[in-house]
Coordinates of C-alpha atoms in Angstrom, one line a residue:
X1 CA -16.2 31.4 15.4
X2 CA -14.0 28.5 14.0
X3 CA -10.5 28.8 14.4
X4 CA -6.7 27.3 13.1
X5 CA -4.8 27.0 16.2
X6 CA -1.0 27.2 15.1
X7 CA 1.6 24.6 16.9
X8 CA 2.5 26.3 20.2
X9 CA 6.1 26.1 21.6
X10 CA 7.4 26.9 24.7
X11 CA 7.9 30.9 24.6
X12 CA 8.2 34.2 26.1
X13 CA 5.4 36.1 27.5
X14 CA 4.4 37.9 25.7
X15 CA 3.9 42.0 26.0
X16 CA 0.5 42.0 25.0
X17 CA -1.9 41.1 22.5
X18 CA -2.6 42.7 18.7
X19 CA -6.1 41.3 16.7
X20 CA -5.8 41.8 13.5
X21 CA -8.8 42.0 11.3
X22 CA -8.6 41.5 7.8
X23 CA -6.1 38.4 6.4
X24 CA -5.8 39.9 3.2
X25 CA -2.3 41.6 1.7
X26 CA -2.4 44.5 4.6
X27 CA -3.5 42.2 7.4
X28 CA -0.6 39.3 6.5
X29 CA 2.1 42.1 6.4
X30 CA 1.3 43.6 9.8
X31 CA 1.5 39.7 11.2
X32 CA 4.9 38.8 8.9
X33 CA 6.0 42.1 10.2
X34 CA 5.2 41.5 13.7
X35 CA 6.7 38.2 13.7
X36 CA 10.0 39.5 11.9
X37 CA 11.0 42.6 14.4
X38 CA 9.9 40.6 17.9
X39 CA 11.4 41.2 20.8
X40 CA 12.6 37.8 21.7
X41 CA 12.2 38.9 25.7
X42 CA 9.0 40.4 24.9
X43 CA 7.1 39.4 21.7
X44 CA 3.5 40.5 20.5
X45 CA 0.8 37.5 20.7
X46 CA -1.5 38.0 17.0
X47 CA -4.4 36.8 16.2
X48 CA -5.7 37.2 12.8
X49 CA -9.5 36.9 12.3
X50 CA -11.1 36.4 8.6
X51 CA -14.3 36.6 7.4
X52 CA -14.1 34.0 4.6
X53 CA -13.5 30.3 5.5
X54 CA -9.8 30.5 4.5
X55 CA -7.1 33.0 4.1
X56 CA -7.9 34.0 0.1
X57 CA -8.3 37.1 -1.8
X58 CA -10.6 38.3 -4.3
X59 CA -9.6 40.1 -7.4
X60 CA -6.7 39.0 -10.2
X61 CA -3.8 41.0 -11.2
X62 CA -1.8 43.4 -8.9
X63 CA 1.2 45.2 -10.4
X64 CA 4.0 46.2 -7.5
X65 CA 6.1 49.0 -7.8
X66 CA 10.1 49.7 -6.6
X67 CA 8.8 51.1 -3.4
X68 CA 6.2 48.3 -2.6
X69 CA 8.9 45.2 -3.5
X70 CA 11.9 47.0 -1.5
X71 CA 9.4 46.4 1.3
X72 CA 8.6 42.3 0.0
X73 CA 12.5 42.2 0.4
X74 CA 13.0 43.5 3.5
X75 CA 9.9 41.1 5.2
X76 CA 12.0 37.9 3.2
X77 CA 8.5 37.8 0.8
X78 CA 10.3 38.2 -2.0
X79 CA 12.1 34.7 -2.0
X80 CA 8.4 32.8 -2.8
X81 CA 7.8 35.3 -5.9
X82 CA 10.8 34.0 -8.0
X83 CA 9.7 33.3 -11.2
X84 CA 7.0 35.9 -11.3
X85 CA 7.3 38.5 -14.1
X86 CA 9.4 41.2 -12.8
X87 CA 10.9 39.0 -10.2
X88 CA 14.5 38.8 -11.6
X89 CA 17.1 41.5 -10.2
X90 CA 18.8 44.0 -12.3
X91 CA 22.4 42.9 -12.8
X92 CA 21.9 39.2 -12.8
X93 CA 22.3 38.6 -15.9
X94 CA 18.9 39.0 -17.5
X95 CA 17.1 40.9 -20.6
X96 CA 14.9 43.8 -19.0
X97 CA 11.6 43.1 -20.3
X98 CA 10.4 46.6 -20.7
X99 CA 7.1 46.5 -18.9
X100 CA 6.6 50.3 -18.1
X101 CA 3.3 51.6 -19.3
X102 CA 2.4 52.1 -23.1
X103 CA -0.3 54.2 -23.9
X104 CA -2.7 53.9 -26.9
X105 CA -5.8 55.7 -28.1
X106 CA -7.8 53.1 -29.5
X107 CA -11.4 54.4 -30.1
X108 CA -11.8 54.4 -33.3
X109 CA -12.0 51.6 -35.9
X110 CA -8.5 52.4 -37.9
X111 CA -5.6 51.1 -36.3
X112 CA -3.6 53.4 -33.7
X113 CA -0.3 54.0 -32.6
X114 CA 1.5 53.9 -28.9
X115 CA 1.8 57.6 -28.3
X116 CA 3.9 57.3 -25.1
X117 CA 5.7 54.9 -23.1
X118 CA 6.3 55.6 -19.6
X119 CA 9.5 55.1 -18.4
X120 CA 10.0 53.6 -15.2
X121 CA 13.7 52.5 -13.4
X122 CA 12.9 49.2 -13.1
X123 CA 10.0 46.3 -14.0
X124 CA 7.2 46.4 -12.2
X125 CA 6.6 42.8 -10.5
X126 CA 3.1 41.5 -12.3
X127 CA 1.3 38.6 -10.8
X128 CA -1.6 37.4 -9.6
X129 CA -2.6 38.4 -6.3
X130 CA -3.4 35.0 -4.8
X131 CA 0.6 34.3 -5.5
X132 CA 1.6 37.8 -3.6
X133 CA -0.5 36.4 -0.8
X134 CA 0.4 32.6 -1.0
X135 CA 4.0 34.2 -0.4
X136 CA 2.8 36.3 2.8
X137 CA 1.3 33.6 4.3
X138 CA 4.6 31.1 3.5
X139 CA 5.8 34.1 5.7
X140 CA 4.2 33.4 8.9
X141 CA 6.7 30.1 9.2
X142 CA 9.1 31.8 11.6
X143 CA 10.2 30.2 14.5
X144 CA 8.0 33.0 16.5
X145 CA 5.4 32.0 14.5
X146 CA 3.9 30.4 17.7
X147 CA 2.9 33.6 19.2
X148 CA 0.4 33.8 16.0
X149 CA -3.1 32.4 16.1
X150 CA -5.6 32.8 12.5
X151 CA -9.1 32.3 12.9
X152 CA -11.4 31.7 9.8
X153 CA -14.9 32.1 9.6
X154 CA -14.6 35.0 12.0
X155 CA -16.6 38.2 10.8
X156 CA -16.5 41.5 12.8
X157 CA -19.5 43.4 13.7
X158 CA -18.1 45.7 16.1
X159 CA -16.0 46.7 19.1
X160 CA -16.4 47.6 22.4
X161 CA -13.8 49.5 25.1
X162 CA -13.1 46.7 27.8
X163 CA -13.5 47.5 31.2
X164 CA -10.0 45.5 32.1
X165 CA -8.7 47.4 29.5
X166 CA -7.7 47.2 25.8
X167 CA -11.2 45.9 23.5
X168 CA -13.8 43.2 23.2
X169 CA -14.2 41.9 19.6
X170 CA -17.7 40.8 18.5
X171 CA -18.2 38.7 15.7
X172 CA -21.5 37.5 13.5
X173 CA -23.2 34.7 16.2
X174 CA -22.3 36.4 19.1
X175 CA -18.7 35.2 19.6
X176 CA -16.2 37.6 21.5
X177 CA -12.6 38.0 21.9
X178 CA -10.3 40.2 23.8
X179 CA -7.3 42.4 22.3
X180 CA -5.1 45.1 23.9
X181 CA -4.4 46.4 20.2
X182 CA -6.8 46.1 17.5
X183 CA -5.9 46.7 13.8
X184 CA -8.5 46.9 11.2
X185 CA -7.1 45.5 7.9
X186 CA -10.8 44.8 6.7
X187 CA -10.8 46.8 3.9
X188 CA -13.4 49.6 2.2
X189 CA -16.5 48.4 4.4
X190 CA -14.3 48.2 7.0
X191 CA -16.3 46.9 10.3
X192 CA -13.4 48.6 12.7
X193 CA -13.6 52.1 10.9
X194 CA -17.4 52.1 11.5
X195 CA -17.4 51.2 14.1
X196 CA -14.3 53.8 15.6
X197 CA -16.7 56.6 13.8
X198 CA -20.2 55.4 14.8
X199 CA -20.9 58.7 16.2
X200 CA -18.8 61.2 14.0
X201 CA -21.0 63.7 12.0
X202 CA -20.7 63.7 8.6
X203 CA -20.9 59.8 8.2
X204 CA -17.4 58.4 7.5
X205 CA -18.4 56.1 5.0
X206 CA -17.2 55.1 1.1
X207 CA -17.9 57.3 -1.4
X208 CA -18.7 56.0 -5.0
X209 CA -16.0 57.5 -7.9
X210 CA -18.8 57.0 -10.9
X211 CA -16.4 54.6 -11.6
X212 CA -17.3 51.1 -13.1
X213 CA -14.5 48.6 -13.5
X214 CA -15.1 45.3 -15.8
X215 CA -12.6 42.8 -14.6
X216 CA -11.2 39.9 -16.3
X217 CA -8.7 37.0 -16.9
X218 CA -7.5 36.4 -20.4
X219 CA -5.8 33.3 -21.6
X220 CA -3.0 34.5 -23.4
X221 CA -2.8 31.3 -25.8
X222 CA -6.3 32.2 -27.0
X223 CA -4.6 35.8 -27.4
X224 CA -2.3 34.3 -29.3
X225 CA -4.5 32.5 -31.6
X226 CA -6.4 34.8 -32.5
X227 CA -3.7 37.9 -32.6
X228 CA -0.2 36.6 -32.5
X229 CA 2.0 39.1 -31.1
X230 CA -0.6 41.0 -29.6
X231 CA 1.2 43.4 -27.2
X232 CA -0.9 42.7 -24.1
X233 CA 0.3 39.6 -23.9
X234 CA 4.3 40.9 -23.6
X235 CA 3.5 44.5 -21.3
X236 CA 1.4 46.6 -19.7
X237 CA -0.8 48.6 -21.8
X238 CA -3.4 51.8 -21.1
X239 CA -6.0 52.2 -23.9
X240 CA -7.9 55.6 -24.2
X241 CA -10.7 57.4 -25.6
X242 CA -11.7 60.8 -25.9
X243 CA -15.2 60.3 -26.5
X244 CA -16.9 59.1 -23.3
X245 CA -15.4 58.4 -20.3
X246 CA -13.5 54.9 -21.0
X247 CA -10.4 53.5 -20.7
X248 CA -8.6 50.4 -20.4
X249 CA -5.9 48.3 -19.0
X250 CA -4.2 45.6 -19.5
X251 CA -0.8 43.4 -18.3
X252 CA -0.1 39.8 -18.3
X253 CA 0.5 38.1 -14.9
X254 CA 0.6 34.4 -13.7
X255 CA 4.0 33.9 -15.2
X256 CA 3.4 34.8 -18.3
X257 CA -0.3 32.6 -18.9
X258 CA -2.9 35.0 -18.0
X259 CA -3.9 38.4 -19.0
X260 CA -5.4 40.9 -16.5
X261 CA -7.6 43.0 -18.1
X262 CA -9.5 45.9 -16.4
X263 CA -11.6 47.7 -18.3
X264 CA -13.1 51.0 -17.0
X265 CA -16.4 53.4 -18.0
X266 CA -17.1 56.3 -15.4
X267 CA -20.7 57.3 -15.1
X268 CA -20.5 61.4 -15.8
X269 CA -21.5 63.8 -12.6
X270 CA -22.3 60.6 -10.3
X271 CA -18.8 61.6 -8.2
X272 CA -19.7 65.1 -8.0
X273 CA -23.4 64.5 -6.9
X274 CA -21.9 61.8 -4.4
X275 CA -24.6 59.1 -6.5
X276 CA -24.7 55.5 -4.7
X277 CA -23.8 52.8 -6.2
X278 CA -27.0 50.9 -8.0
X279 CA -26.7 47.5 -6.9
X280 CA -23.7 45.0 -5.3
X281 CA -20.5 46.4 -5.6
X282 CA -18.9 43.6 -7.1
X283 CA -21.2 41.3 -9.3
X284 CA -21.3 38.7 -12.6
X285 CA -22.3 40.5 -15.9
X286 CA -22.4 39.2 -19.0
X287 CA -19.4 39.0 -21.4
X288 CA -21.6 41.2 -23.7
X289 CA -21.7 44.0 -21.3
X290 CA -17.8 44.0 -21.8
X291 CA -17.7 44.3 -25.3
X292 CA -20.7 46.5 -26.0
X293 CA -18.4 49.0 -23.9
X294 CA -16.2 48.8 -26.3
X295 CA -17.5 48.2 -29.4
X296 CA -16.3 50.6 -32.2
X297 CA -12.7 50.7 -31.2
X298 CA -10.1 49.5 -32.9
X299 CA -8.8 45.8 -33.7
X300 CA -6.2 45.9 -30.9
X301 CA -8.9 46.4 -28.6
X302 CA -11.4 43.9 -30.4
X303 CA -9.4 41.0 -30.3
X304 CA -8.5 41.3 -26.3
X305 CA -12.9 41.9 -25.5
X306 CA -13.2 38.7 -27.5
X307 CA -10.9 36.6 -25.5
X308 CA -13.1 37.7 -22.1
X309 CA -15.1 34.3 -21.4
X310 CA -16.1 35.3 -17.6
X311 CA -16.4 38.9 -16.2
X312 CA -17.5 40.6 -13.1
X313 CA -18.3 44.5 -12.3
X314 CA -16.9 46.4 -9.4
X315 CA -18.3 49.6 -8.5
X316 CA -14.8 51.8 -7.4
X317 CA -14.9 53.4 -4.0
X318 CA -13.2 55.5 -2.1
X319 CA -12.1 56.6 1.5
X320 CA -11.5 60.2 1.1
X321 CA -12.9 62.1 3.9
X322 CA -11.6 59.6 7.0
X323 CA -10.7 62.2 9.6
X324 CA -7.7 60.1 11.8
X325 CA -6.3 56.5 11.2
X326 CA -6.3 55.9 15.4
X327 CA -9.0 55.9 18.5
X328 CA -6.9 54.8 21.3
X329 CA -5.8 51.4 20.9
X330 CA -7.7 51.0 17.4
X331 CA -6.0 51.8 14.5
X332 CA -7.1 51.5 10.9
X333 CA -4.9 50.6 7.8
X334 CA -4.9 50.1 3.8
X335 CA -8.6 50.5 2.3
X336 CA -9.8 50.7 5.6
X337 CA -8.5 54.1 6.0
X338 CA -7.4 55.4 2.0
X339 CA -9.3 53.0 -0.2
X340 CA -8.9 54.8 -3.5
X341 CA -8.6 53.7 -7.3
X342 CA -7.2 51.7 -9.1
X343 CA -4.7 53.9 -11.5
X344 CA -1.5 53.6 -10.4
X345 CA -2.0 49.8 -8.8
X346 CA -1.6 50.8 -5.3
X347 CA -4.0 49.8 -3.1
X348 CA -2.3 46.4 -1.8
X349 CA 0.9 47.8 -1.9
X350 CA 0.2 51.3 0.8
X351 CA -1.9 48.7 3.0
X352 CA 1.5 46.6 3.0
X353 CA 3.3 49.9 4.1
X354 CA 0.7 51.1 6.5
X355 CA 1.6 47.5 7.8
X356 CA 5.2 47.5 8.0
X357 CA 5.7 50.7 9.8
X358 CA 2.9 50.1 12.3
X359 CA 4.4 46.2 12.7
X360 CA 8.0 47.8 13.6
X361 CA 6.4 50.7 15.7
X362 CA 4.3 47.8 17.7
X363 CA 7.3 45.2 17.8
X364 CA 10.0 47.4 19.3
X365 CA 11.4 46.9 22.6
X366 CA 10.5 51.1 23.4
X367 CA 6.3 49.8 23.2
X368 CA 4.7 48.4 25.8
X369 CA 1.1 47.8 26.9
X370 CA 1.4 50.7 29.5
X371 CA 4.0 53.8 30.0
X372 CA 7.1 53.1 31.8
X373 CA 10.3 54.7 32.8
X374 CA 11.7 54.6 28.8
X375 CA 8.8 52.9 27.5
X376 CA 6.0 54.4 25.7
X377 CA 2.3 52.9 26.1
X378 CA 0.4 51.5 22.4
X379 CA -1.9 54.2 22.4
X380 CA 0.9 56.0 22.1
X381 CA 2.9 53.7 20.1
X382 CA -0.1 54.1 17.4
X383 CA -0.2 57.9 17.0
X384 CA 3.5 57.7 15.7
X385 CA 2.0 55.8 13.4
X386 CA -0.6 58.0 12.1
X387 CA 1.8 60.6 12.4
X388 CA 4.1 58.8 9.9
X389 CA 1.6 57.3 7.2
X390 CA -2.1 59.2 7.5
X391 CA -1.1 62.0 6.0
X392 CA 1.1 60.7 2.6
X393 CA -1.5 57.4 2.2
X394 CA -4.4 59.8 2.3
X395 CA -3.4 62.1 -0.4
X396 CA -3.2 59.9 -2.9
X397 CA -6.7 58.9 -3.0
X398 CA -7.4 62.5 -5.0
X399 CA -3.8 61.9 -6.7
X400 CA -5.0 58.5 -7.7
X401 CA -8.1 60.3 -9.1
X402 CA -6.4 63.4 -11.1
X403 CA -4.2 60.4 -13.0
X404 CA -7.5 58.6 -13.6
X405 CA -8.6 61.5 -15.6
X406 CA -5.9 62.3 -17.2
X407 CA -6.1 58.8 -18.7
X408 CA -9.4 59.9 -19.9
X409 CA -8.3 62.7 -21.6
X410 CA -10.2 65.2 -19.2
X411 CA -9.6 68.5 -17.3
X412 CA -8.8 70.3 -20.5
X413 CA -6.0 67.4 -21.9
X414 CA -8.0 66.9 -25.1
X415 CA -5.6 65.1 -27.6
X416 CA -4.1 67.2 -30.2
X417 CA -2.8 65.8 -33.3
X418 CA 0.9 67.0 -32.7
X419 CA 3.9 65.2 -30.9
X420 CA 4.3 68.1 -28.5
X421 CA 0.6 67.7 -27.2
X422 CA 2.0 63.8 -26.7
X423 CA 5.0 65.0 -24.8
X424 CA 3.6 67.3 -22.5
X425 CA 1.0 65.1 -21.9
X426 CA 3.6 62.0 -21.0
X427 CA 4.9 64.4 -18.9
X428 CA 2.2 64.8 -16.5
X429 CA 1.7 61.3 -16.5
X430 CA 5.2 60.6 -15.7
X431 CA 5.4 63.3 -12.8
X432 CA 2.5 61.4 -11.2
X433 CA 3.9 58.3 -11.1
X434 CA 7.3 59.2 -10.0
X435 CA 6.6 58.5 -6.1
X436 CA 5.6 54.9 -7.1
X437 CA 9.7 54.4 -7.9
X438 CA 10.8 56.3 -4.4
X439 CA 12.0 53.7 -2.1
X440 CA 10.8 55.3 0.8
X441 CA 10.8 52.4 3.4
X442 CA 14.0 52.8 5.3
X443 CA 13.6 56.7 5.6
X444 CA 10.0 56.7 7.0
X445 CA 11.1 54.1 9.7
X446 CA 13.9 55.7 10.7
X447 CA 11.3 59.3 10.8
X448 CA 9.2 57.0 13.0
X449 CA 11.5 54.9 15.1
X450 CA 12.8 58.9 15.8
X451 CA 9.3 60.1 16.9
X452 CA 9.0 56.5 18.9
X453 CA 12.9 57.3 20.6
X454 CA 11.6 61.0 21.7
X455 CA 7.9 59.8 23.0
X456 CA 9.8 57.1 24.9
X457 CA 12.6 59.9 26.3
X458 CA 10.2 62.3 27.5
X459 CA 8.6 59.2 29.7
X460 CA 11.7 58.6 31.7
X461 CA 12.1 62.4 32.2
X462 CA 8.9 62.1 33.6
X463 CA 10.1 59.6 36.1
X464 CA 13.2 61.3 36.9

């Protein structure tokens, strides 16, 4: 198990010890967050532990909505995203670049019109994710930042209970490690949630959506050349069909140079009849396979599919029958425990607030490793937690699916060829979405902090 060791300076001790599986978006937030609310008197030793040989991500685009970036602002993240489309503040003195949604059914081979626009408060931040993580890792320079430890090359296979207390880690060669808190941040095929359900009848295991999503980066300047003006290049854009089960999206990210483009085809029934997935869940195809899904429809769509010079294929999976988000000192978060589509863009961003209110519960000075007068043990500790976030993350895996759909034009909204067919439809769409643009953040701390105060007062009634 190879491992970074960080500087170390003289510090507290600290008040115990959280691993923290997983250094992707979810995994970095619980550490920045960590780091952020310690306890100078008592702060929280982390280690991070990572698969892959260094702290990367996989993927292209992420979009982050006013409820996700409140959250970048309050952990100082923000600060490394300047610059990034969506980055600028309302008020200080620039344009708004309009980058809500537009919709546009595109299957046929005449030219279409945008038939809605979904209006949203405020830009949505559009980059690539390996800047949103370059700035989460630029956020584990604190000054407490010695109490933090990342080892790469470090896969989990499993846990055990120790008999001192707390959890042995074992990792691919037979390395171990010892935690009094373990979080799993390890995403769909999460190693900790297998592990914390090993014996829980049904399986807890990912379920395939039918879904297929082609995944690409487009060079906007060979947009450009080939479609000046082409509207992908300027704003978000959903492109649907109401003959088979396609649709497709689009936004441009990297500052402005590259186009995301996710193009989705859902295999009919394979949901419903819970079908596996045929083959690796993320995989090469040929650009041909990309275009031959969309072959027929109309120019707008033709001269994106002929910008694609690289693609690869993920099969979509979900988490949507994970019982609890805690086993004792365990806890799961992000697509360990609500992996779900990709619809509204919010994957990254719920693992960042599963992170943030577990990183605050875990940091303040009412947790400790064990139950005191006023203090509340972290078994404890974590089933505020759950309480706080399993229930709201988890329902919007079938949300996430119903939005899907409707941008497929199924469940009975086949399009009409009137404006009020457009409106109500927008409608629905727009009521979906509207949780994305509720700054929740300070509200569900202070719900948990609560449920941390009363935990911690009925201990020193206990002792009184």
């Amino acid at each position: 198990m190879a491992s970074q060791e960080s500087t170390h300076i003289r510090v507290p001790t600290p008040k115990f010890r959280v691993a923290i599986c997983g250094g992707g978006p979810g995994g970095l937030a619980l550490a920045v967050t960590l780091l952020r609310a310690a306890d100078r008197a008592a702060p929280v030793a982390i280690d991070i532990y990572e698969a892959a040989p260094e702290l990367a991500t996989v993927g292209a685009g992420i979009s982050v909505w006013p409820r996700t970036r409140a959250l970048l602002e309050e952990l100082g993240v923000m600060e490394g995203l300047r610059g990034e489309i969506g980055a600028g503040h309302e008020g200080d003195g620039r344009e708004r670049r309009s980058l809500g949604f537009t919709f546009r059914k595109s299957d046929q081979p005449q030219a279409s019109k945008n038939f809605f626009e979904l209006q949203v408060p405020t830009d949505p931040l559009l980059l690539h994710r390996s800047a949103l993580l370059e700035a989460l890792k630029r956020g584990l320079n604190v000054p407490s930042a010695s109490t933090c430890t990342v080892h790469t090359s470090s896969r989990l296979v499993s846990y055990t209970s120790a008999e001192s207390g707390g959890v042995t880690l074992h990792f691919t060669g037979g390395a171990t490690a010892h935690a009094d808190v373990l979080v799993g941040a390890d995403g769909v095929r999460s190693a900790v949630r297998q592990t914390m359900f090993s014996s829980h009848s049904p399986p807890v295991q990912p379920r395939w959506t039918g879904v297929v999503a082609y995944r690409s980066l487009v060079r906007k300047e060979d947009l450009e050349r080939l479609a000046k003006g082409h509207q992908a290049g300027k704003r978000a854009m959903v492109v649907n069909n109401n003959h088979n089960a396609q649709h497709l999206v689009t936004y441009p990210i990297s500052r402005g140079e590259d186009i995301n483009f996710v193009g989705f085809y859902t295999v009919p029934g394979a949901y419903e009849s819970k079908a596996s997935y045929p083959g690796k869940w993320v995989r090469d195809v040929p650009v041909e396979d990309v275009k031959a899904c969309y072959e027929g429809w109309e120019d707008e769509v033709q001269a994106v599919t002929k910008c694609v010079k690289k693609a690869t294929a993920w099969g979509i999976h979900v988490m949507d029958d994970v019982p609890r988000c805690v086993d004792g000192p365990v806890a799961i978060l992000g697509d360990a425990m609500h992996a779900m589509e990709t619809h509204f863009g919010a994957g990254g961003g719920q693992a960042m607030e599963d992170a943030y209110i577990l990183g605050r519960i875990l940091a303040h000075p009412r947790t400790a490793l064990y139950s005191q007068s006023g203090k509340v043990d972290v078994g404890t500790a974590l089933k505020v937690y759950e309480r706080v976030r399993f229930r709201f993350a988890s329902s919007l895996v079938e949300k996430t699916r119903v939005v899907g759909k409707l941008y497929e034009f199924a469940n009975g909204w086949e399009p009409e060829p009137d404006l009020a067919w457009a409106k109500r439809w927008g409608e629905e769409v727009t009521n979906l979405w509207k949780w994305q643009w509720d700054i929740a953040l300070g509200k569900d701390w202070l719900a948990a902090e609560k449920m941390l105060l009363d935990e911690a007062g009925r201990t020193l009634e206990a002792r009184l």
